Amino acid sequence: MSTAFTNFAARSANWTVLGLLAGLYAAQSVTGSMVQTALPVVLRDAGMPLDQIGYLAVLFLPWALKFLWAPFIDRFLTERTWILLCQLGIILCFLAAMALPPQTHMASLAIVLLVMGVFAATQDVATDSLAVRASDAETRGLASGASTAGAYLGFLIGGGLWLVVYQHAGWAVSMAAMAGFVCLLTVPVFLSGGLAGPRVKQAAAMQRIGLRRTMKNRALMTGLVFLVVYQVGIRMGSALTGPYLVDKGIALDTIGLLRGAGGALAGFVASSLGALVVQALGITRSIVLAAILNVLLLAALAAAEFAGSASPTFALVILLLQVGAVAVSFVALYAAMMNWCNPEQTATDFAALQSIDAILAISASAIAGMLGNAFGYGWLFAASAAFILAAIALASRTLGASARAARSFAIPEKVSEP
């Protein structure tokens, strides 16, 4: 393990890279978690109808559509410059939101949050690209682990801590606090020069950058087969955990604790351990191990539902364990996705993969709702486990072929960026 850390430090020029990636992913996830988890609570508490709260889903469009402008990150400027510009934009949006409490200025606030989402999604593209190019095949588990742990930390702050600040200090102070948090996480970016290798600047190579080239990436397209099957199972298994716990008679505050602070802490710890697992076992073995854990947990839930013995306590424990298993899964899978990216257009390739994953999440949630409504939770969990088992069966061929195809990529030697 010490050799892996030494190689990572040598590749990245200094030890700030792990903290940098964790901080950047925390900063961007603050925005998404606040809008997705915490803001609906505030709006409902203010008496807003549920159908109007549902319209908040449009604020996630930037994350689903970011692949459209990802080629610009590959073509122009450096990732560090893009990140700094986007961090500044997020901070300014939070400051602007101070004067727009949702109870009286919801329309204006929605516009500010949508702009903030564009900045956060663009920062995500640039950070993903930086993570890919600042690491290599041997150290991607560490980079992916730091990124995932940072995302869970941001979720804990944006989805949990923000509500506490809002409740005790009001809207304006809570927005200022979030601006200060993002500002604090911007400091490491100024210290991060020289983390990644050079961009390919030849005119011919720049003209080839785009989604058409992504479609010709054999490593990515082969790995995508596994990604689709596997993530459908994972997303289906997680889609209805909230309603499932409600139907088990568990109190809303307990569910909030589980899905908020408890889930974020479990994910943070599991993703940190997942980085070590990936470094020790390798990416493919780690993905399979995480997949097996998820199959066992989902199968246990399904069996308990079929037997009528799924007590509320049992459901809580299993689902909390699954949060950890999913976190380990994300670390290993994102490390594999990094390897599938062409070094000449890392932003474009990774953004395309994440956009596909977002579409899968939406589709799987819809399928889960229909399955659960028609056949019950037992069959839903069983179907989710079956998809993951199918992905395990595909792993040796798809992930192996992707790894072999990825070795053909020419990875440039690291030099400092301005």
JSON list of N, CA and C in Angstrom, two decimals, residues 99-161:
[
{"chain": "A", "resi": 99, "resn": "ALA", "atom": "N", "xyz": [-30.67, 37.12, -0.72]},
{"chain": "A", "resi": 99, "resn": "ALA", "atom": "CA", "xyz": [-31.78, 38.08, -0.79]},
{"chain": "A", "resi": 99, "resn": "ALA", "atom": "C", "xyz": [-33.03, 37.47, -1.41]},
{"chain": "A", "resi": 100, "resn": "LEU", "atom": "N", "xyz": [-33.05, 36.14, -1.60]},
{"chain": "A", "resi": 100, "resn": "LEU", "atom": "CA", "xyz": [-34.17, 35.50, -2.30]},
{"chain": "A", "resi": 100, "resn": "LEU", "atom": "C", "xyz": [-34.74, 34.33, -1.50]},
{"chain": "A", "resi": 101, "resn": "PRO", "atom": "N", "xyz": [-35.33, 34.59, -0.33]},
{"chain": "A", "resi": 101, "resn": "PRO", "atom": "CA", "xyz": [-35.94, 33.49, 0.43]},
{"chain": "A", "resi": 101, "resn": "PRO", "atom": "C", "xyz": [-37.02, 32.80, -0.39]},
{"chain": "A", "resi": 102, "resn": "PRO", "atom": "N", "xyz": [-37.10, 31.49, -0.34]},
{"chain": "A", "resi": 102, "resn": "PRO", "atom": "CA", "xyz": [-38.04, 30.76, -1.21]},
{"chain": "A", "resi": 102, "resn": "PRO", "atom": "C", "xyz": [-39.50, 31.05, -0.92]},
{"chain": "A", "resi": 103, "resn": "GLN", "atom": "N", "xyz": [-39.81, 31.46, 0.30]},
{"chain": "A", "resi": 103, "resn": "GLN", "atom": "CA", "xyz": [-41.20, 31.72, 0.64]},
{"chain": "A", "resi": 103, "resn": "GLN", "atom": "C", "xyz": [-41.78, 32.89, -0.17]},
{"chain": "A", "resi": 104, "resn": "THR", "atom": "N", "xyz": [-40.92, 33.83, -0.58]},
{"chain": "A", "resi": 104, "resn": "THR", "atom": "CA", "xyz": [-41.41, 35.03, -1.27]},
{"chain": "A", "resi": 104, "resn": "THR", "atom": "C", "xyz": [-40.78, 35.27, -2.64]},
{"chain": "A", "resi": 105, "resn": "HIS", "atom": "N", "xyz": [-39.69, 34.58, -2.95]},
{"chain": "A", "resi": 105, "resn": "HIS", "atom": "CA", "xyz": [-38.98, 34.83, -4.21]},
{"chain": "A", "resi": 105, "resn": "HIS", "atom": "C", "xyz": [-38.61, 33.52, -4.91]},
{"chain": "A", "resi": 106, "resn": "MET", "atom": "N", "xyz": [-39.55, 32.57, -4.94]},
{"chain": "A", "resi": 106, "resn": "MET", "atom": "CA", "xyz": [-39.21, 31.25, -5.44]},
{"chain": "A", "resi": 106, "resn": "MET", "atom": "C", "xyz": [-38.81, 31.27, -6.91]},
{"chain": "A", "resi": 107, "resn": "ALA", "atom": "N", "xyz": [-39.48, 32.06, -7.73]},
{"chain": "A", "resi": 107, "resn": "ALA", "atom": "CA", "xyz": [-39.16, 32.09, -9.16]},
{"chain": "A", "resi": 107, "resn": "ALA", "atom": "C", "xyz": [-37.75, 32.60, -9.40]},
{"chain": "A", "resi": 108, "resn": "SER", "atom": "N", "xyz": [-37.40, 33.71, -8.75]},
{"chain": "A", "resi": 108, "resn": "SER", "atom": "CA", "xyz": [-36.06, 34.26, -8.90]},
{"chain": "A", "resi": 108, "resn": "SER", "atom": "C", "xyz": [-35.01, 33.32, -8.33]},
{"chain": "A", "resi": 109, "resn": "LEU", "atom": "N", "xyz": [-35.34, 32.71, -7.20]},
{"chain": "A", "resi": 109, "resn": "LEU", "atom": "CA", "xyz": [-34.40, 31.77, -6.58]},
{"chain": "A", "resi": 109, "resn": "LEU", "atom": "C", "xyz": [-34.15, 30.57, -7.49]},
{"chain": "A", "resi": 110, "resn": "ALA", "atom": "N", "xyz": [-35.20, 30.09, -8.16]},
{"chain": "A", "resi": 110, "resn": "ALA", "atom": "CA", "xyz": [-35.05, 28.94, -9.06]},
{"chain": "A", "resi": 110, "resn": "ALA", "atom": "C", "xyz": [-34.07, 29.26, -10.19]},
{"chain": "A", "resi": 111, "resn": "ILE", "atom": "N", "xyz": [-34.14, 30.49, -10.70]},
{"chain": "A", "resi": 111, "resn": "ILE", "atom": "CA", "xyz": [-33.21, 30.89, -11.77]},
{"chain": "A", "resi": 111, "resn": "ILE", "atom": "C", "xyz": [-31.77, 30.89, -11.25]},
{"chain": "A", "resi": 112, "resn": "VAL", "atom": "N", "xyz": [-31.58, 31.44, -10.04]},
{"chain": "A", "resi": 112, "resn": "VAL", "atom": "CA", "xyz": [-30.23, 31.47, -9.45]},
{"chain": "A", "resi": 112, "resn": "VAL", "atom": "C", "xyz": [-29.73, 30.05, -9.22]},
{"chain": "A", "resi": 113, "resn": "LEU", "atom": "N", "xyz": [-30.59, 29.17, -8.72]},
{"chain": "A", "resi": 113, "resn": "LEU", "atom": "CA", "xyz": [-30.19, 27.79, -8.45]},
{"chain": "A", "resi": 113, "resn": "LEU", "atom": "C", "xyz": [-29.87, 27.05, -9.75]},
{"chain": "A", "resi": 114, "resn": "LEU", "atom": "N", "xyz": [-30.61, 27.36, -10.82]},
{"chain": "A", "resi": 114, "resn": "LEU", "atom": "CA", "xyz": [-30.32, 26.72, -12.11]},
{"chain": "A", "resi": 114, "resn": "LEU", "atom": "C", "xyz": [-28.95, 27.16, -12.63]},
{"chain": "A", "resi": 115, "resn": "VAL", "atom": "N", "xyz": [-28.65, 28.45, -12.51]},
{"chain": "A", "resi": 115, "resn": "VAL", "atom": "CA", "xyz": [-27.32, 28.94, -12.91]},
{"chain": "A", "resi": 115, "resn": "VAL", "atom": "C", "xyz": [-26.25, 28.30, -12.04]},
{"chain": "A", "resi": 116, "resn": "MET", "atom": "N", "xyz": [-26.52, 28.19, -10.74]},
{"chain": "A", "resi": 116, "resn": "MET", "atom": "CA", "xyz": [-25.58, 27.54, -9.84]},
{"chain": "A", "resi": 116, "resn": "MET", "atom": "C", "xyz": [-25.35, 26.09, -10.25]},
{"chain": "A", "resi": 117, "resn": "GLY", "atom": "N", "xyz": [-26.42, 25.43, -10.70]},
{"chain": "A", "resi": 117, "resn": "GLY", "atom": "CA", "xyz": [-26.29, 24.06, -11.16]},
{"chain": "A", "resi": 117, "resn": "GLY", "atom": "C", "xyz": [-25.39, 23.93, -12.37]},
{"chain": "A", "resi": 118, "resn": "VAL", "atom": "N", "xyz": [-25.49, 24.91, -13.29]},
{"chain": "A", "resi": 118, "resn": "VAL", "atom": "CA", "xyz": [-24.61, 24.91, -14.47]},
{"chain": "A", "resi": 118, "resn": "VAL", "atom": "C", "xyz": [-23.15, 25.03, -14.03]},
{"chain": "A", "resi": 119, "resn": "PHE", "atom": "N", "xyz": [-22.88, 25.94, -13.09]},
{"chain": "A", "resi": 119, "resn": "PHE", "atom": "CA", "xyz": [-21.52, 26.09, -12.59]},
{"chain": "A", "resi": 119, "resn": "PHE", "atom": "C", "xyz": [-21.04, 24.80, -11.92]},
{"chain": "A", "resi": 120, "resn": "ALA", "atom": "N", "xyz": [-21.91, 24.20, -11.08]},
{"chain": "A", "resi": 120, "resn": "ALA", "atom": "CA", "xyz": [-21.52, 23.00, -10.35]},
{"chain": "A", "resi": 120, "resn": "ALA", "atom": "C", "xyz": [-21.29, 21.83, -11.31]},
{"chain": "A", "resi": 121, "resn": "ALA", "atom": "N", "xyz": [-22.16, 21.68, -12.31]},
{"chain": "A", "resi": 121, "resn": "ALA", "atom": "CA", "xyz": [-22.00, 20.59, -13.28]},
{"chain": "A", "resi": 121, "resn": "ALA", "atom": "C", "xyz": [-20.74, 20.77, -14.11]},
{"chain": "A", "resi": 122, "resn": "THR", "atom": "N", "xyz": [-20.44, 22.02, -14.48]},
{"chain": "A", "resi": 122, "resn": "THR", "atom": "CA", "xyz": [-19.23, 22.29, -15.26]},
{"chain": "A", "resi": 122, "resn": "THR", "atom": "C", "xyz": [-17.98, 22.05, -14.41]},
{"chain": "A", "resi": 123, "resn": "GLN", "atom": "N", "xyz": [-18.05, 22.46, -13.14]},
{"chain": "A", "resi": 123, "resn": "GLN", "atom": "CA", "xyz": [-16.94, 22.17, -12.23]},
{"chain": "A", "resi": 123, "resn": "GLN", "atom": "C", "xyz": [-16.75, 20.66, -12.09]},
{"chain": "A", "resi": 124, "resn": "ASP", "atom": "N", "xyz": [-17.85, 19.93, -12.09]},
{"chain": "A", "resi": 124, "resn": "ASP", "atom": "CA", "xyz": [-17.80, 18.48, -12.01]},
{"chain": "A", "resi": 124, "resn": "ASP", "atom": "C", "xyz": [-17.05, 17.90, -13.20]},
{"chain": "A", "resi": 125, "resn": "VAL", "atom": "N", "xyz": [-17.36, 18.40, -14.40]},
{"chain": "A", "resi": 125, "resn": "VAL", "atom": "CA", "xyz": [-16.68, 17.93, -15.61]},
{"chain": "A", "resi": 125, "resn": "VAL", "atom": "C", "xyz": [-15.18, 18.19, -15.53]},
{"chain": "A", "resi": 126, "resn": "ALA", "atom": "N", "xyz": [-14.80, 19.41, -15.14]},
{"chain": "A", "resi": 126, "resn": "ALA", "atom": "CA", "xyz": [-13.39, 19.77, -15.05]},
{"chain": "A", "resi": 126, "resn": "ALA", "atom": "C", "xyz": [-12.67, 18.98, -13.97]},
{"chain": "A", "resi": 127, "resn": "THR", "atom": "N", "xyz": [-13.34, 18.76, -12.84]},
{"chain": "A", "resi": 127, "resn": "THR", "atom": "CA", "xyz": [-12.73, 17.99, -11.75]},
{"chain": "A", "resi": 127, "resn": "THR", "atom": "C", "xyz": [-12.56, 16.53, -12.12]},
{"chain": "A", "resi": 128, "resn": "ASP", "atom": "N", "xyz": [-13.57, 15.96, -12.80]},
{"chain": "A", "resi": 128, "resn": "ASP", "atom": "CA", "xyz": [-13.44, 14.58, -13.27]},
{"chain": "A", "resi": 128, "resn": "ASP", "atom": "C", "xyz": [-12.24, 14.45, -14.21]},
{"chain": "A", "resi": 129, "resn": "SER", "atom": "N", "xyz": [-12.12, 15.40, -15.13]},
{"chain": "A", "resi": 129, "resn": "SER", "atom": "CA", "xyz": [-11.00, 15.38, -16.07]},
{"chain": "A", "resi": 129, "resn": "SER", "atom": "C", "xyz": [-9.66, 15.48, -15.33]},
{"chain": "A", "resi": 130, "resn": "LEU", "atom": "N", "xyz": [-9.60, 16.37, -14.34]},
{"chain": "A", "resi": 130, "resn": "LEU", "atom": "CA", "xyz": [-8.38, 16.52, -13.56]},
{"chain": "A", "resi": 130, "resn": "LEU", "atom": "C", "xyz": [-8.04, 15.24, -12.79]},
{"chain": "A", "resi": 131, "resn": "ALA", "atom": "N", "xyz": [-9.08, 14.61, -12.23]},
{"chain": "A", "resi": 131, "resn": "ALA", "atom": "CA", "xyz": [-8.86, 13.36, -11.49]},
{"chain": "A", "resi": 131, "resn": "ALA", "atom": "C", "xyz": [-8.29, 12.27, -12.39]},
{"chain": "A", "resi": 132, "resn": "VAL", "atom": "N", "xyz": [-8.82, 12.18, -13.62]},
{"chain": "A", "resi": 132, "resn": "VAL", "atom": "CA", "xyz": [-8.34, 11.17, -14.55]},
{"chain": "A", "resi": 132, "resn": "VAL", "atom": "C", "xyz": [-6.88, 11.43, -14.92]},
{"chain": "A", "resi": 133, "resn": "ARG", "atom": "N", "xyz": [-6.56, 12.68, -15.23]},
{"chain": "A", "resi": 133, "resn": "ARG", "atom": "CA", "xyz": [-5.23, 13.00, -15.74]},
{"chain": "A", "resi": 133, "resn": "ARG", "atom": "C", "xyz": [-4.19, 13.16, -14.64]},
{"chain": "A", "resi": 134, "resn": "ALA", "atom": "N", "xyz": [-4.61, 13.33, -13.38]},
{"chain": "A", "resi": 134, "resn": "ALA", "atom": "CA", "xyz": [-3.66, 13.45, -12.28]},
{"chain": "A", "resi": 134, "resn": "ALA", "atom": "C", "xyz": [-3.35, 12.11, -11.63]},
{"chain": "A", "resi": 135, "resn": "SER", "atom": "N", "xyz": [-3.95, 11.04, -12.15]},
{"chain": "A", "resi": 135, "resn": "SER", "atom": "CA", "xyz": [-3.71, 9.70, -11.61]},
{"chain": "A", "resi": 135, "resn": "SER", "atom": "C", "xyz": [-3.41, 8.77, -12.77]},
{"chain": "A", "resi": 136, "resn": "ASP", "atom": "N", "xyz": [-3.01, 7.55, -12.43]},
{"chain": "A", "resi": 136, "resn": "ASP", "atom": "CA", "xyz": [-2.79, 6.55, -13.47]},
{"chain": "A", "resi": 136, "resn": "ASP", "atom": "C", "xyz": [-3.55, 5.29, -13.10]},
{"chain": "A", "resi": 137, "resn": "ALA", "atom": "N", "xyz": [-3.37, 4.24, -13.91]},
{"chain": "A", "resi": 137, "resn": "ALA", "atom": "CA", "xyz": [-4.15, 3.02, -13.72]},
{"chain": "A", "resi": 137, "resn": "ALA", "atom": "C", "xyz": [-3.93, 2.40, -12.35]},
{"chain": "A", "resi": 138, "resn": "GLU", "atom": "N", "xyz": [-2.76, 2.60, -11.76]},
{"chain": "A", "resi": 138, "resn": "GLU", "atom": "CA", "xyz": [-2.44, 1.99, -10.48]},
{"chain": "A", "resi": 138, "resn": "GLU", "atom": "C", "xyz": [-2.99, 2.78, -9.29]},
{"chain": "A", "resi": 139, "resn": "THR", "atom": "N", "xyz": [-3.32, 4.03, -9.51]},
{"chain": "A", "resi": 139, "resn": "THR", "atom": "CA", "xyz": [-3.71, 4.88, -8.38]},
{"chain": "A", "resi": 139, "resn": "THR", "atom": "C", "xyz": [-5.11, 5.46, -8.53]},
{"chain": "A", "resi": 140, "resn": "ARG", "atom": "N", "xyz": [-5.86, 4.97, -9.50]},
{"chain": "A", "resi": 140, "resn": "ARG", "atom": "CA", "xyz": [-7.20, 5.50, -9.71]},
{"chain": "A", "resi": 140, "resn": "ARG", "atom": "C", "xyz": [-8.14, 5.16, -8.55]},
{"chain": "A", "resi": 141, "resn": "GLY", "atom": "N", "xyz": [-7.89, 4.07, -7.86]},
{"chain": "A", "resi": 141, "resn": "GLY", "atom": "CA", "xyz": [-8.72, 3.74, -6.70]},
{"chain": "A", "resi": 141, "resn": "GLY", "atom": "C", "xyz": [-8.63, 4.81, -5.63]},
{"chain": "A", "resi": 142, "resn": "LEU", "atom": "N", "xyz": [-7.43, 5.33, -5.39]},
{"chain": "A", "resi": 142, "resn": "LEU", "atom": "CA", "xyz": [-7.26, 6.40, -4.40]},
{"chain": "A", "resi": 142, "resn": "LEU", "atom": "C", "xyz": [-7.96, 7.67, -4.84]},
{"chain": "A", "resi": 143, "resn": "ALA", "atom": "N", "xyz": [-7.79, 8.04, -6.11]},
{"chain": "A", "resi": 143, "resn": "ALA", "atom": "CA", "xyz": [-8.44, 9.25, -6.61]},
{"chain": "A", "resi": 143, "resn": "ALA", "atom": "C", "xyz": [-9.96, 9.11, -6.57]},
{"chain": "A", "resi": 144, "resn": "SER", "atom": "N", "xyz": [-10.48, 7.95, -6.97]},
{"chain": "A", "resi": 144, "resn": "SER", "atom": "CA", "xyz": [-11.91, 7.72, -6.95]},
{"chain": "A", "resi": 144, "resn": "SER", "atom": "C", "xyz": [-12.44, 7.70, -5.52]},
{"chain": "A", "resi": 145, "resn": "GLY", "atom": "N", "xyz": [-11.69, 7.10, -4.60]},
{"chain": "A", "resi": 145, "resn": "GLY", "atom": "CA", "xyz": [-12.10, 7.07, -3.21]},
{"chain": "A", "resi": 145, "resn": "GLY", "atom": "C", "xyz": [-12.17, 8.45, -2.60]},
{"chain": "A", "resi": 146, "resn": "ALA", "atom": "N", "xyz": [-11.16, 9.28, -2.88]},
{"chain": "A", "resi": 146, "resn": "ALA", "atom": "CA", "xyz": [-11.16, 10.64, -2.36]},
{"chain": "A", "resi": 146, "resn": "ALA", "atom": "C", "xyz": [-12.34, 11.43, -2.93]},
{"chain": "A", "resi": 147, "resn": "SER", "atom": "N", "xyz": [-12.63, 11.23, -4.21]},
{"chain": "A", "resi": 147, "resn": "SER", "atom": "CA", "xyz": [-13.73, 11.95, -4.85]},
{"chain": "A", "resi": 147, "resn": "SER", "atom": "C", "xyz": [-15.08, 11.53, -4.26]},
{"chain": "A", "resi": 148, "resn": "THR", "atom": "N", "xyz": [-15.28, 10.22, -4.09]},
{"chain": "A", "resi": 148, "resn": "THR", "atom": "CA", "xyz": [-16.54, 9.73, -3.55]},
{"chain": "A", "resi": 148, "resn": "THR", "atom": "C", "xyz": [-16.73, 10.14, -2.10]},
{"chain": "A", "resi": 149, "resn": "ALA", "atom": "N", "xyz": [-15.65, 10.05, -1.31]},
{"chain": "A", "resi": 149, "resn": "ALA", "atom": "CA", "xyz": [-15.73, 10.48, 0.09]},
{"chain": "A", "resi": 149, "resn": "ALA", "atom": "C", "xyz": [-16.06, 11.96, 0.18]},
{"chain": "A", "resi": 150, "resn": "GLY", "atom": "N", "xyz": [-15.46, 12.78, -0.67]},
{"chain": "A", "resi": 150, "resn": "GLY", "atom": "CA", "xyz": [-15.76, 14.20, -0.70]},
{"chain": "A", "resi": 150, "resn": "GLY", "atom": "C", "xyz": [-17.21, 14.47, -1.04]},
{"chain": "A", "resi": 151, "resn": "ALA", "atom": "N", "xyz": [-17.75, 13.69, -1.99]},
{"chain": "A", "resi": 151, "resn": "ALA", "atom": "CA", "xyz": [-19.15, 13.86, -2.37]},
{"chain": "A", "resi": 151, "resn": "ALA", "atom": "C", "xyz": [-20.08, 13.57, -1.20]},
{"chain": "A", "resi": 152, "resn": "TYR", "atom": "N", "xyz": [-19.79, 12.51, -0.44]},
{"chain": "A", "resi": 152, "resn": "TYR", "atom": "CA", "xyz": [-20.61, 12.20, 0.73]},
{"chain": "A", "resi": 152, "resn": "TYR", "atom": "C", "xyz": [-20.47, 13.28, 1.80]},
{"chain": "A", "resi": 153, "resn": "LEU", "atom": "N", "xyz": [-19.27, 13.85, 1.94]},
{"chain": "A", "resi": 153, "resn": "LEU", "atom": "CA", "xyz": [-19.07, 14.93, 2.90]},
{"chain": "A", "resi": 153, "resn": "LEU", "atom": "C", "xyz": [-19.91, 16.14, 2.50]},
{"chain": "A", "resi": 154, "resn": "GLY", "atom": "N", "xyz": [-19.93, 16.47, 1.21]},
{"chain": "A", "resi": 154, "resn": "GLY", "atom": "CA", "xyz": [-20.75, 17.57, 0.73]},
{"chain": "A", "resi": 154, "resn": "GLY", "atom": "C", "xyz": [-22.23, 17.30, 0.94]},
{"chain": "A", "resi": 155, "resn": "PHE", "atom": "N", "xyz": [-22.63, 16.05, 0.76]},
{"chain": "A", "resi": 155, "resn": "PHE", "atom": "CA", "xyz": [-24.03, 15.68, 0.99]},
{"chain": "A", "resi": 155, "resn": "PHE", "atom": "C", "xyz": [-24.40, 15.87, 2.46]},
{"chain": "A", "resi": 156, "resn": "LEU", "atom": "N", "xyz": [-23.49, 15.52, 3.35]},
{"chain": "A", "resi": 156, "resn": "LEU", "atom": "CA", "xyz": [-23.73, 15.68, 4.78]},
{"chain": "A", "resi": 156, "resn": "LEU", "atom": "C", "xyz": [-23.93, 17.16, 5.12]},
{"chain": "A", "resi": 157, "resn": "ILE", "atom": "N", "xyz": [-23.13, 18.01, 4.49]},
{"chain": "A", "resi": 157, "resn": "ILE", "atom": "CA", "xyz": [-23.22, 19.45, 4.79]},
{"chain": "A", "resi": 157, "resn": "ILE", "atom": "C", "xyz": [-24.42, 20.09, 4.09]},
{"chain": "A", "resi": 158, "resn": "GLY", "atom": "N", "xyz": [-24.56, 19.86, 2.80]},
{"chain": "A", "resi": 158, "resn": "GLY", "atom": "CA", "xyz": [-25.64, 20.49, 2.05]},
{"chain": "A", "resi": 158, "resn": "GLY", "atom": "C", "xyz": [-27.01, 19.92, 2.38]},
{"chain": "A", "resi": 159, "resn": "GLY", "atom": "N", "xyz": [-27.07, 18.60, 2.69]},
{"chain": "A", "resi": 159, "resn": "GLY", "atom": "CA", "xyz": [-28.35, 17.98, 2.96]},
{"chain": "A", "resi": 159, "resn": "GLY", "atom": "C", "xyz": [-28.71, 17.90, 4.42]},
{"chain": "A", "resi": 160, "resn": "GLY", "atom": "N", "xyz": [-27.73, 18.12, 5.32]},
{"chain": "A", "resi": 160, "resn": "GLY", "atom": "CA", "xyz": [-28.00, 18.00, 6.74]},
{"chain": "A", "resi": 160, "resn": "GLY", "atom": "C", "xyz": [-27.64, 19.25, 7.53]},
{"chain": "A", "resi": 161, "resn": "LEU", "atom": "N", "xyz": [-26.36, 19.61, 7.51]},
{"chain": "A", "resi": 161, "resn": "LEU", "atom": "CA", "xyz": [-25.90, 20.76, 8.29]},
{"chain": "A", "resi": 161, "resn": "LEU", "atom": "C", "xyz": [-26.59, 22.04, 7.87]}
]
